[in-house]
Amino acid sequence: HDLAFQLDAISEPGSGAMGGVAVAAPATPPAVRYRPITQRRGVIYSARFAPDGQTILYSAGWEGGPAQVSMWRQESPEAIALPLPEAHLLAVSRSGEMALNLAPKWAHNMSWVGTLATAPMFGGAPRQIENDVMWADFDPRHSTLAAVRDASGRGTIESPLGNVLCETDGYFSHLRWSPSGESIACLAHPIARDDRGAVAIIDRDGRKRMLTDTYTSIQGLAWSPAGDEIWFTAAAPESGHAFRRSLFAVDLSGEQRLVSGFPGTGRLFDIAPDGRLLMARDDDRIGMMGKPPGDEEERDLSWLDWSLPKDLSADGRWLLFEEDRAAADYVVGLRQSNGAPAIKLGEGRARAISGDGRWVLTQRPAPGAPLQLLPAGTGRGRSIPVGGIEVGDVKWLPDGRRVFCTGHDADGMTRAYILDLESGRFDALGVELRDRALGAAVTADGDRAAISLADGRSILVPLNGGAIVDGPALQTGDMIVAFGADAASLLVHKWGAQSVEVDRVHLATGTREPWKVLSPRDASGVVLVFQLRVAQDGDAYAYACYRVLSDLYVAEGLR
């Protein structure tokens, strides 16, 4: 096993002599050992030491199955699945009571929202306590629970339940009470669906203090047994890899140190009273699956390890994507959906591809950055200033010289525009909404656009003159991805766990019917299916698949 290793200093015994002075052998540092606990293929969501310090409880989804809580003991070669419904383990109290997240749904990076419940370790049905909880931990003084929620787009910490102790514009994760019960440590993330963040500490009066700077990726946190440090796994910008998490420690004054790096990505779950660590090694990546026009089977269209589909040409033969990690940070690529080799077009974020596949729009990941019009083959590109507009969805119109786009000005209003690519002029279409757009589509003839909003509404926007009207009612979180081939219906979907359900919603009646269920053939470790793109005739499509393959270890000797 690639991490089942022992790091021992090697020294020859004995001593030498020089000028009659004995030379002692160098001191041998303590060994660092990693003992594997799991061997199956899938994702580990969480893990804790039980109060005896030897029993391990963890929740995992194996071979594409649902999340299951299991118990591992040293004398048993295999973990025992506990008789519980689908759940993530959140915490274990000093008395052996478990806090669970029942029926968890994806919320943010490796954070799920579900129903908070408690259950005894050795049998008994869960007792449901609160809905819409993301993280929780037992107060060691009173065995009550503190919890993290996401309320109206703001992250909150409640302690006790119902009493808001602290808020943030982003979200909180990995909530842990200190051993003394004096304070709570957590990870504070400034941006939704982004795991960059920092370690924070909050006292019982709700005063929050940041202990670290922001890391590009941070997941996993635990207190040292003495309560004088908080250990966490994070990726530092200077590490050369924006997502490869190493093990760090920070004391309560903010003094940080690197404990250990890993041949992979680490995620810390817990620290036992004797200093042993419970950790996962994660192999996480985003791939692209797609079906070319006329084919019956999907293909893996991934390029490197973080491939995100951004747009399809009108006929579905060309896929515009971006690569956001590893050796290619924010690189725009183009490939045929039949799997032909990818073409690197440049750096930045991929925005849209023309109907004939000959031109693409990109944008540097910086506020106010202009759009870049680039040729897919020969030709000369140019820059298009955006004039302070934060550009959202971009859809090429069939005349080839204009695009429809959503965007936000400094006032935060959602607006819609027609951008003339020749003149660079943005013409507003009269859309002014407080809600952000979740998705947009344009009919094949370029006559109108549809926009889905966060609250479940949709609007229909004429692009050649006329009144903006309400579209069919959608479900909260629905994203419009395309018009139906006849322009009389919309294709909508939500982000899904191991699959995504795509529905057709008819414009005239608002009736809804299933269209497709999309899922990769190998569902092992898949935690999210998202970013669906559909060609105009509905035959070709592509989507992103976030997969995490984990192995659980007990680590000894880390100091």
Coordinates of C-alpha atoms in Angstrom, one line a residue:
H1 CA 0.0 0.0 0.0
D2 CA 1.5 3.3 -1.1
L3 CA 1.1 5.0 2.3
A4 CA 1.5 2.0 4.6
F5 CA 5.1 2.9 5.3
Q6 CA 7.4 3.5 8.2
L7 CA 9.9 6.4 8.3
D8 CA 12.8 5.4 10.4
A9 CA 16.2 7.1 10.7
I10 CA 18.9 4.7 9.8
S11 CA 22.1 4.8 11.7
E12 CA 24.9 2.4 12.3
P13 CA 25.4 1.2 15.9
G14 CA 28.6 1.6 17.7
S15 CA 31.0 4.5 18.0
G16 CA 34.2 5.7 16.4
A17 CA 37.4 7.3 17.8
M18 CA 39.2 10.4 16.7
G19 CA 42.1 11.8 18.7
G20 CA 41.0 9.5 21.6
V21 CA 37.5 11.1 21.7
A22 CA 34.5 8.8 21.4
V23 CA 32.0 9.9 18.8
A24 CA 28.4 9.0 19.7
A25 CA 26.0 7.7 17.1
P26 CA 23.4 10.3 16.1
A27 CA 20.2 10.2 18.0
T28 CA 17.4 8.4 16.2
P29 CA 14.2 10.5 15.8
P30 CA 10.9 8.8 16.6
A31 CA 9.5 6.7 13.8
V32 CA 6.4 7.9 11.9
R33 CA 4.1 5.1 11.1
Y34 CA 0.9 5.0 9.0
R35 CA -1.4 2.0 9.7
P36 CA -4.1 1.4 7.0
I37 CA -7.6 1.0 8.3
T38 CA -9.6 0.7 5.0
Q39 CA -8.9 -1.1 1.8
R40 CA -12.0 -0.6 -0.3
R41 CA -12.6 1.7 -3.2
G42 CA -14.6 4.8 -2.4
V43 CA -14.7 8.0 -0.4
I44 CA -14.4 8.5 3.4
Y45 CA -16.6 11.4 4.6
S46 CA -15.5 11.5 8.3
A47 CA -13.9 9.5 11.1
R48 CA -13.5 9.7 14.9
F49 CA -11.8 7.8 17.7
A50 CA -14.3 6.4 20.2
P51 CA -13.8 7.3 23.9
D52 CA -11.6 4.3 24.5
G53 CA -9.1 5.7 22.0
Q54 CA -8.8 2.3 20.2
T55 CA -12.2 1.8 18.5
I56 CA -12.6 3.9 15.3
L57 CA -15.9 5.1 13.8
Y58 CA -16.1 6.3 10.3
S59 CA -18.6 7.0 7.5
A60 CA -17.8 6.1 3.9
G61 CA -19.4 5.3 0.6
W62 CA -17.8 2.2 -1.0
E63 CA -18.0 1.2 -4.7
G64 CA -20.6 3.9 -5.4
G65 CA -22.9 2.9 -2.5
P66 CA -24.6 5.3 0.0
A67 CA -22.8 6.8 3.0
Q68 CA -22.6 4.2 5.8
V69 CA -21.3 4.4 9.3
S70 CA -18.9 1.6 10.3
M71 CA -17.0 0.6 13.4
W72 CA -13.4 -0.8 13.4
R73 CA -11.6 -2.5 16.2
Q74 CA -8.0 -3.8 16.1
E75 CA -8.9 -7.4 16.8
S76 CA -11.3 -7.5 13.8
P77 CA -9.9 -7.8 10.3
E78 CA -12.9 -6.0 8.9
A79 CA -15.0 -3.0 10.0
I80 CA -18.6 -3.7 11.0
A81 CA -21.3 -1.6 9.3
L82 CA -23.7 -0.2 12.0
P83 CA -27.5 -0.7 11.4
L84 CA -28.1 3.0 10.6
P85 CA -29.7 4.8 7.6
E86 CA -27.6 6.7 5.1
A87 CA -25.6 9.1 7.3
H88 CA -22.3 11.0 7.8
L89 CA -20.7 10.8 11.2
L90 CA -20.2 14.3 12.7
A91 CA -19.0 13.7 16.2
V92 CA -18.7 11.3 19.2
S93 CA -19.3 12.4 22.7
R94 CA -17.2 11.4 25.8
S95 CA -20.0 9.0 26.7
G96 CA -20.1 7.3 23.3
E97 CA -23.0 9.0 21.7
M98 CA -22.7 9.7 18.0
A99 CA -23.9 12.9 16.2
L100 CA -25.0 12.1 12.7
N101 CA -26.1 13.9 9.5
L102 CA -29.0 11.9 8.1
A103 CA -29.8 12.0 4.3
P104 CA -26.9 14.4 3.6
K105 CA -27.0 16.5 0.5
W106 CA -24.1 18.4 -1.1
A107 CA -23.7 22.0 0.2
H108 CA -20.1 23.1 -0.3
N109 CA -16.7 21.5 -0.8
M110 CA -16.9 18.2 1.2
S111 CA -19.6 19.8 3.3
W112 CA -23.1 18.3 3.3
V113 CA -26.5 19.5 4.7
G114 CA -28.9 17.1 6.3
T115 CA -30.9 16.3 9.5
L116 CA -28.9 16.3 12.7
A117 CA -29.5 13.2 14.8
T118 CA -27.9 11.4 17.7
A119 CA -27.5 7.6 18.2
P120 CA -25.6 5.4 20.7
M121 CA -22.5 3.6 19.4
F122 CA -23.7 0.1 20.3
G123 CA -27.2 0.1 18.9
G124 CA -30.4 2.1 18.8
A125 CA -32.3 4.1 16.2
P126 CA -31.2 7.7 15.5
R127 CA -33.1 10.5 17.3
Q128 CA -33.7 13.4 14.9
I129 CA -33.0 16.8 16.4
E130 CA -32.7 19.6 13.8
N131 CA -33.0 20.0 10.0
D132 CA -30.6 21.8 7.7
V133 CA -27.4 21.2 9.7
M134 CA -23.9 20.9 8.1
W135 CA -21.5 20.2 11.0
A136 CA -21.9 19.6 14.7
D137 CA -19.9 18.7 17.8
F138 CA -20.6 17.9 21.4
D139 CA -19.8 20.4 24.1
P140 CA -17.5 18.5 26.4
R141 CA -18.9 20.3 29.5
H142 CA -22.5 19.5 29.0
S143 CA -22.8 17.0 26.1
T144 CA -25.0 19.5 24.3
L145 CA -24.5 20.2 20.6
A146 CA -23.1 23.1 18.7
A147 CA -23.9 23.2 15.0
V148 CA -23.1 24.9 11.7
R149 CA -25.9 26.0 9.4
D150 CA -26.2 27.9 6.1
A151 CA -29.0 30.3 6.6
S152 CA -30.1 32.6 3.7
G153 CA -26.7 32.4 2.2
R154 CA -24.8 33.2 5.4
G155 CA -22.9 30.7 7.5
T156 CA -23.8 30.5 11.1
I157 CA -22.6 28.7 14.2
E158 CA -25.2 27.9 16.9
S159 CA -24.4 27.1 20.5
P160 CA -26.6 25.9 22.0
L161 CA -28.9 24.9 19.1
G162 CA -31.0 27.9 18.1
N163 CA -28.7 30.5 19.5
V164 CA -26.6 32.1 16.8
L165 CA -23.1 32.5 18.2
C166 CA -21.2 33.7 15.1
E167 CA -22.0 34.5 11.4
T168 CA -20.0 34.9 8.2
D169 CA -20.8 35.9 4.6
G170 CA -19.2 32.6 3.4
Y171 CA -19.5 29.4 5.3
F172 CA -18.0 27.5 8.3
S173 CA -16.9 23.9 8.4
H174 CA -15.1 21.3 10.6
L175 CA -16.5 22.5 13.9
R176 CA -14.6 21.2 17.0
W177 CA -14.9 22.2 20.7
S178 CA -11.7 22.5 22.6
P179 CA -10.9 19.8 25.2
S180 CA -11.6 22.3 28.0
G181 CA -14.9 23.5 26.4
E182 CA -13.8 27.1 26.5
S183 CA -13.9 27.7 22.8
I184 CA -14.7 26.4 19.3
A185 CA -12.3 26.0 16.5
C186 CA -13.5 25.8 12.9
L187 CA -12.6 26.6 9.3
A188 CA -13.9 29.8 7.9
H189 CA -14.4 29.9 4.1
P190 CA -15.1 33.3 2.4
I191 CA -16.6 31.9 -0.8
A192 CA -19.4 29.3 -1.3
R193 CA -18.4 26.1 -3.0
D194 CA -14.8 27.0 -2.6
D195 CA -12.7 25.3 0.2
R196 CA -10.1 28.1 0.5
G197 CA -10.2 29.4 4.0
A198 CA -8.5 29.9 7.4
V199 CA -8.6 28.5 10.9
A200 CA -10.7 30.5 13.3
I201 CA -11.4 30.3 17.0
I202 CA -14.6 31.5 18.7
D203 CA -15.2 31.9 22.4
R204 CA -18.4 31.3 24.3
D205 CA -19.4 34.9 23.9
G206 CA -19.2 34.7 20.1
R207 CA -16.0 36.6 19.7
K208 CA -14.2 35.3 16.6
R209 CA -10.4 35.4 16.1
M210 CA -8.6 34.3 12.9
L211 CA -5.5 32.3 13.7
T212 CA -4.1 31.8 10.2
D213 CA -4.0 33.4 6.8
T214 CA -6.1 32.0 4.0
Y215 CA -5.0 28.7 2.5
T216 CA -6.0 27.8 -1.1
S217 CA -7.6 24.6 0.1
I218 CA -8.3 23.7 3.8
Q219 CA -10.2 20.6 5.0
G220 CA -9.8 18.8 8.3
L221 CA -9.2 20.1 11.8
A222 CA -8.6 18.7 15.4
W223 CA -7.4 20.0 18.7
S224 CA -4.1 18.7 20.2
P225 CA -4.7 16.6 23.3
A226 CA -3.4 19.4 25.5
G227 CA -5.6 22.0 23.8
D228 CA -2.7 24.3 23.2
E229 CA -2.7 23.8 19.4
I230 CA -5.1 23.3 16.5
W231 CA -3.9 20.9 13.8
F232 CA -5.3 21.1 10.3
T233 CA -4.7 20.0 6.7
A234 CA -4.3 22.7 4.1
A235 CA -2.5 23.7 0.9
A236 CA -0.3 26.7 1.1
P237 CA 0.2 28.9 -2.0
E238 CA 4.0 28.5 -1.8
S239 CA 3.7 24.6 -1.9
G240 CA 3.5 24.7 -5.7
H241 CA 0.2 22.8 -5.7
A242 CA -3.0 24.7 -5.0
F243 CA -4.9 21.7 -3.6
R244 CA -2.4 19.3 -2.1
R245 CA -3.0 19.5 1.6
S246 CA -0.2 19.0 4.2
L247 CA -0.5 18.8 8.0
F248 CA 0.0 22.1 9.9
A249 CA -0.4 23.2 13.5
V250 CA -1.2 26.6 14.9
D251 CA -1.1 27.7 18.6
L252 CA -3.6 30.0 20.2
S253 CA -1.4 33.0 19.5
G254 CA -1.3 32.3 15.8
E255 CA 2.2 30.8 15.6
Q256 CA 2.1 28.2 12.8
R257 CA 4.3 25.3 11.9
L258 CA 4.4 22.5 9.3
V259 CA 4.0 19.1 10.9
S260 CA 4.3 16.9 7.8
G261 CA 3.8 16.7 4.1
F262 CA 2.4 13.7 2.3
P263 CA 2.8 11.8 -1.0
G264 CA -0.7 12.9 -1.9
T265 CA -3.5 15.0 -0.3
G266 CA -4.1 14.6 3.4
R267 CA -7.3 15.2 5.4
L268 CA -7.2 15.2 9.2
F269 CA -10.2 13.8 11.2
D270 CA -9.2 13.4 14.8
I271 CA -6.4 13.2 17.4
A272 CA -6.5 10.6 20.2
P273 CA -5.4 11.5 23.8
D274 CA -2.1 9.7 23.2
G275 CA -1.3 11.8 20.1
R276 CA -2.2 9.3 17.3
L277 CA -3.9 10.8 14.3
L278 CA -6.8 9.6 12.2
M279 CA -6.3 10.8 8.7
A280 CA -7.3 10.1 5.1
R281 CA -5.2 10.2 2.0
D282 CA -7.4 11.5 -0.8
D283 CA -7.0 11.2 -4.6
D284 CA -9.5 13.8 -5.7
R285 CA -10.1 15.0 -9.3
I286 CA -12.7 16.4 -11.6
G287 CA -13.2 14.6 -14.9
M288 CA -15.5 15.3 -17.9
M289 CA -17.9 12.7 -19.3
G290 CA -19.6 13.3 -22.6
K291 CA -21.7 11.8 -25.3
P292 CA -20.8 12.9 -28.9
P293 CA -23.6 13.4 -31.5
G294 CA -24.9 10.1 -32.9
D295 CA -23.1 7.9 -30.3
E296 CA -24.9 5.7 -27.8
E297 CA -22.2 5.6 -25.1
E298 CA -20.5 8.3 -23.0
R299 CA -16.8 8.9 -23.2
D300 CA -14.3 10.1 -20.7
L301 CA -13.2 13.5 -22.1
S302 CA -10.9 14.5 -19.2
W303 CA -7.6 16.1 -20.1
L304 CA -5.6 16.3 -16.8
D305 CA -7.0 16.1 -13.2
W306 CA -9.4 19.0 -12.9
S307 CA -11.2 19.3 -16.2
L308 CA -14.4 21.4 -16.3
P309 CA -16.7 21.5 -19.3
K310 CA -17.8 25.0 -20.2
D311 CA -19.6 25.0 -23.5
L312 CA -20.5 22.9 -26.5
S313 CA -20.6 24.0 -30.1
A314 CA -24.2 24.1 -31.6
D315 CA -23.7 20.7 -33.2
G316 CA -22.1 19.1 -30.1
R317 CA -18.8 18.2 -31.9
W318 CA -16.5 20.6 -30.1
L319 CA -16.2 20.9 -26.3
L320 CA -14.7 24.0 -24.7
F321 CA -13.2 23.3 -21.2
E322 CA -10.8 24.6 -18.7
E323 CA -8.2 22.9 -16.6
D324 CA -8.0 24.4 -13.1
R325 CA -5.3 22.5 -11.2
A326 CA -1.9 20.8 -11.1
A327 CA 0.3 21.5 -14.1
A328 CA -2.3 23.6 -15.8
D329 CA -3.8 26.3 -13.5
Y330 CA -6.6 28.1 -15.4
V331 CA -5.8 26.8 -18.9
V332 CA -8.4 26.9 -21.7
G333 CA -8.7 23.9 -23.9
L334 CA -10.7 22.6 -26.8
R335 CA -11.3 19.1 -28.0
Q336 CA -13.6 17.2 -30.2
S337 CA -16.3 15.3 -28.3
N338 CA -15.3 12.1 -30.0
G339 CA -12.2 12.1 -27.8
A340 CA -9.6 13.5 -30.2
P341 CA -6.5 15.0 -28.5
A342 CA -7.1 18.3 -26.7
I343 CA -5.9 21.6 -28.0
K344 CA -4.5 24.2 -25.6
L345 CA -5.8 27.6 -26.5
G346 CA -4.4 29.8 -23.7
E347 CA -4.7 30.8 -20.1
G348 CA -7.8 32.0 -18.3
R349 CA -11.4 30.9 -17.7
A350 CA -13.3 29.4 -20.6
R351 CA -16.6 31.3 -21.2
A352 CA -18.2 30.3 -24.6
I353 CA -17.6 28.8 -28.0
S354 CA -19.2 30.0 -31.3
G355 CA -21.8 27.8 -33.0
D356 CA -19.4 26.8 -35.7
G357 CA -16.6 26.0 -33.2
R358 CA -14.2 28.6 -34.8
W359 CA -14.0 31.1 -32.0
V360 CA -14.0 31.1 -28.2
L361 CA -14.4 33.7 -25.4
T362 CA -12.1 33.5 -22.4
Q363 CA -11.4 35.8 -19.4
R364 CA -8.6 36.0 -16.9
P365 CA -9.7 35.1 -13.3
A366 CA -9.4 38.7 -12.0
P367 CA -12.0 41.4 -11.2
G368 CA -12.7 43.6 -14.2
A369 CA -10.6 41.5 -16.6
P370 CA -11.6 41.9 -20.2
L371 CA -13.0 39.2 -22.3
Q372 CA -10.6 37.7 -24.8
L373 CA -11.8 36.6 -28.3
L374 CA -9.5 33.8 -29.4
P375 CA -9.5 31.8 -32.7
A376 CA -9.8 28.0 -32.4
G377 CA -7.6 27.8 -35.4
T378 CA -6.0 30.5 -37.5
G379 CA -7.0 34.1 -37.0
R380 CA -6.2 37.1 -34.8
G381 CA -7.8 37.5 -31.4
R382 CA -8.6 40.7 -29.5
S383 CA -9.6 42.0 -26.1
I384 CA -13.1 43.3 -25.2
P385 CA -13.4 45.5 -22.1
V386 CA -16.3 44.6 -19.8
G387 CA -16.7 48.1 -18.2
G388 CA -17.1 46.9 -14.6
I389 CA -19.6 44.2 -15.4
E390 CA -19.0 40.9 -13.6
V391 CA -19.9 38.6 -16.6
G392 CA -21.9 35.4 -15.8
D393 CA -23.4 33.0 -18.3
V394 CA -22.3 33.6 -21.9
K395 CA -24.2 32.2 -24.9
W396 CA -23.2 32.8 -28.6
L397 CA -26.0 33.9 -30.9
P398 CA -26.4 32.2 -34.3
D399 CA -25.4 35.3 -36.2
G400 CA -21.8 34.7 -34.9
R401 CA -21.1 38.3 -34.1
R402 CA -23.1 38.8 -30.9
V403 CA -23.4 37.0 -27.6
F404 CA -26.1 37.0 -24.9
C405 CA -24.7 37.2 -21.3
T406 CA -25.9 37.8 -17.8
G407 CA -23.9 39.9 -15.4
H408 CA -23.7 42.1 -12.3
D409 CA -22.7 45.7 -11.9
A410 CA -21.2 47.2 -8.7
D411 CA -24.7 47.4 -7.2
G412 CA -25.1 43.6 -7.3
M413 CA -28.1 43.5 -9.6
T414 CA -28.6 40.7 -12.1
R415 CA -28.8 42.1 -15.6
A416 CA -28.8 40.7 -19.1
Y417 CA -27.0 42.1 -22.1
I418 CA -26.3 41.7 -25.8
L419 CA -22.6 42.1 -26.5
D420 CA -21.6 43.1 -30.0
L421 CA -18.2 41.4 -30.6
E422 CA -17.3 43.8 -33.4
S423 CA -17.9 47.1 -31.5
G424 CA -17.5 45.7 -27.9
R425 CA -20.7 47.4 -26.9
F426 CA -22.9 46.0 -24.1
D427 CA -26.6 46.7 -24.7
A428 CA -28.8 46.2 -21.6
L429 CA -32.0 44.2 -22.1
G430 CA -34.0 45.6 -19.2
V431 CA -33.5 42.7 -16.8
E432 CA -32.9 44.0 -13.2
L433 CA -33.2 41.4 -10.5
R434 CA -31.8 41.0 -6.9
D435 CA -31.4 37.3 -7.3
R436 CA -28.3 35.9 -9.0
A437 CA -28.8 33.9 -12.1
L438 CA -28.2 30.1 -11.8
G439 CA -28.3 29.3 -15.5
A440 CA -29.3 30.6 -18.9
A441 CA -30.0 29.3 -22.4
V442 CA -30.8 30.8 -25.8
T443 CA -33.0 29.3 -28.5
A444 CA -31.4 27.9 -31.7
D445 CA -32.7 30.8 -33.7
G446 CA -31.5 33.5 -31.2
D447 CA -35.0 34.8 -30.7
R448 CA -35.1 34.7 -26.9
A449 CA -33.2 33.7 -23.8
A450 CA -34.3 32.0 -20.5
I451 CA -32.8 32.7 -17.1
S452 CA -33.2 30.6 -13.9
L453 CA -33.0 32.3 -10.6
A454 CA -31.9 31.1 -7.1
D455 CA -35.5 31.3 -5.7
G456 CA -37.0 28.9 -8.3
R457 CA -38.3 31.6 -10.7
S458 CA -37.5 31.8 -14.4
I459 CA -37.8 34.7 -16.9
L460 CA -38.0 34.7 -20.7
V461 CA -36.1 37.6 -22.4
P462 CA -36.8 38.5 -26.0
L463 CA -33.6 39.3 -27.8
N464 CA -35.1 41.2 -30.8
G465 CA -37.5 43.4 -29.0
G466 CA -40.6 42.8 -26.8
A467 CA -41.6 42.4 -23.2
I468 CA -39.8 40.3 -20.6
V469 CA -42.2 37.8 -19.1
D470 CA -42.2 35.2 -16.4
G471 CA -41.2 31.7 -17.4
P472 CA -42.5 28.5 -15.9
A473 CA -42.1 28.0 -12.1
L474 CA -39.0 25.9 -11.3
Q475 CA -37.8 24.2 -8.2
T476 CA -35.4 26.0 -5.9
G477 CA -31.9 25.4 -7.1
D478 CA -32.9 24.4 -10.7
M479 CA -30.4 25.5 -13.3
I480 CA -31.6 26.0 -16.9
V481 CA -29.0 24.4 -19.3
A482 CA -30.8 24.5 -22.7
F483 CA -34.0 25.0 -24.6
G484 CA -35.6 21.9 -26.0
A485 CA -35.0 21.3 -29.7
D486 CA -38.5 22.7 -30.5
A487 CA -37.9 25.8 -28.2
A488 CA -41.2 24.9 -26.4
S489 CA -39.5 23.5 -23.3
L490 CA -36.5 24.0 -21.0
L491 CA -34.0 21.4 -19.8
V492 CA -33.2 22.0 -16.1
H493 CA -31.1 20.2 -13.5
K494 CA -29.6 20.5 -10.0
W495 CA -26.2 19.4 -8.9
G496 CA -26.4 15.8 -7.9
A497 CA -24.5 13.4 -5.7
Q498 CA -23.6 10.4 -7.8
S499 CA -26.0 11.3 -10.7
V500 CA -27.8 14.3 -12.0
E501 CA -31.5 14.2 -12.9
V502 CA -32.4 16.3 -15.9
D503 CA -36.0 17.3 -16.4
R504 CA -37.9 18.9 -19.3
V505 CA -40.2 21.8 -18.2
H506 CA -42.8 22.8 -20.8
L507 CA -43.1 26.6 -21.3
A508 CA -46.8 26.7 -22.0
T509 CA -48.1 24.5 -19.1
G510 CA -45.2 24.4 -16.7
T511 CA -45.5 20.6 -16.6
R512 CA -42.3 18.7 -15.7
E513 CA -41.2 15.3 -16.9
P514 CA -37.9 13.3 -16.7
W515 CA -35.5 13.7 -19.6
K516 CA -32.3 11.8 -18.6
V517 CA -30.4 10.6 -15.5
L518 CA -26.7 11.1 -16.1
S519 CA -24.1 9.2 -14.1
P520 CA -20.6 7.9 -14.8
R521 CA -20.5 4.1 -15.3
D522 CA -17.9 3.8 -12.4
A523 CA -19.6 5.6 -9.5
S524 CA -16.8 4.7 -6.9
G525 CA -15.9 7.8 -5.0
V526 CA -18.2 10.1 -7.0
V527 CA -19.5 12.8 -4.7
L528 CA -20.8 15.3 -7.2
V529 CA -22.1 15.4 -10.8
F530 CA -22.5 19.0 -12.1
Q531 CA -21.9 21.5 -14.8
L532 CA -24.0 19.9 -17.5
R533 CA -23.8 21.3 -21.0
V534 CA -26.2 20.2 -23.8
A535 CA -26.0 20.8 -27.5
Q536 CA -28.9 22.5 -29.3
D537 CA -30.6 19.3 -30.6
G538 CA -30.2 17.6 -27.2
D539 CA -28.3 14.7 -28.6
A540 CA -24.8 15.5 -27.4
Y541 CA -23.9 16.6 -23.9
A542 CA -21.0 16.8 -21.4
Y543 CA -20.9 17.0 -17.6
A544 CA -18.3 17.2 -14.8
C545 CA -17.8 14.5 -12.3
Y546 CA -16.0 15.1 -8.9
R547 CA -14.4 11.9 -7.6
V548 CA -12.6 11.4 -4.3
L549 CA -10.9 8.0 -3.6
S550 CA -9.8 7.8 0.1
D551 CA -7.8 5.6 2.3
L552 CA -8.1 5.9 6.1
Y553 CA -4.9 5.6 8.3
V554 CA -3.9 5.9 11.9
A555 CA -0.7 7.9 12.1
E556 CA 1.8 7.6 15.0
G557 CA 4.9 9.6 15.8
L558 CA 3.9 12.9 14.3
R559 CA 4.9 15.8 16.6

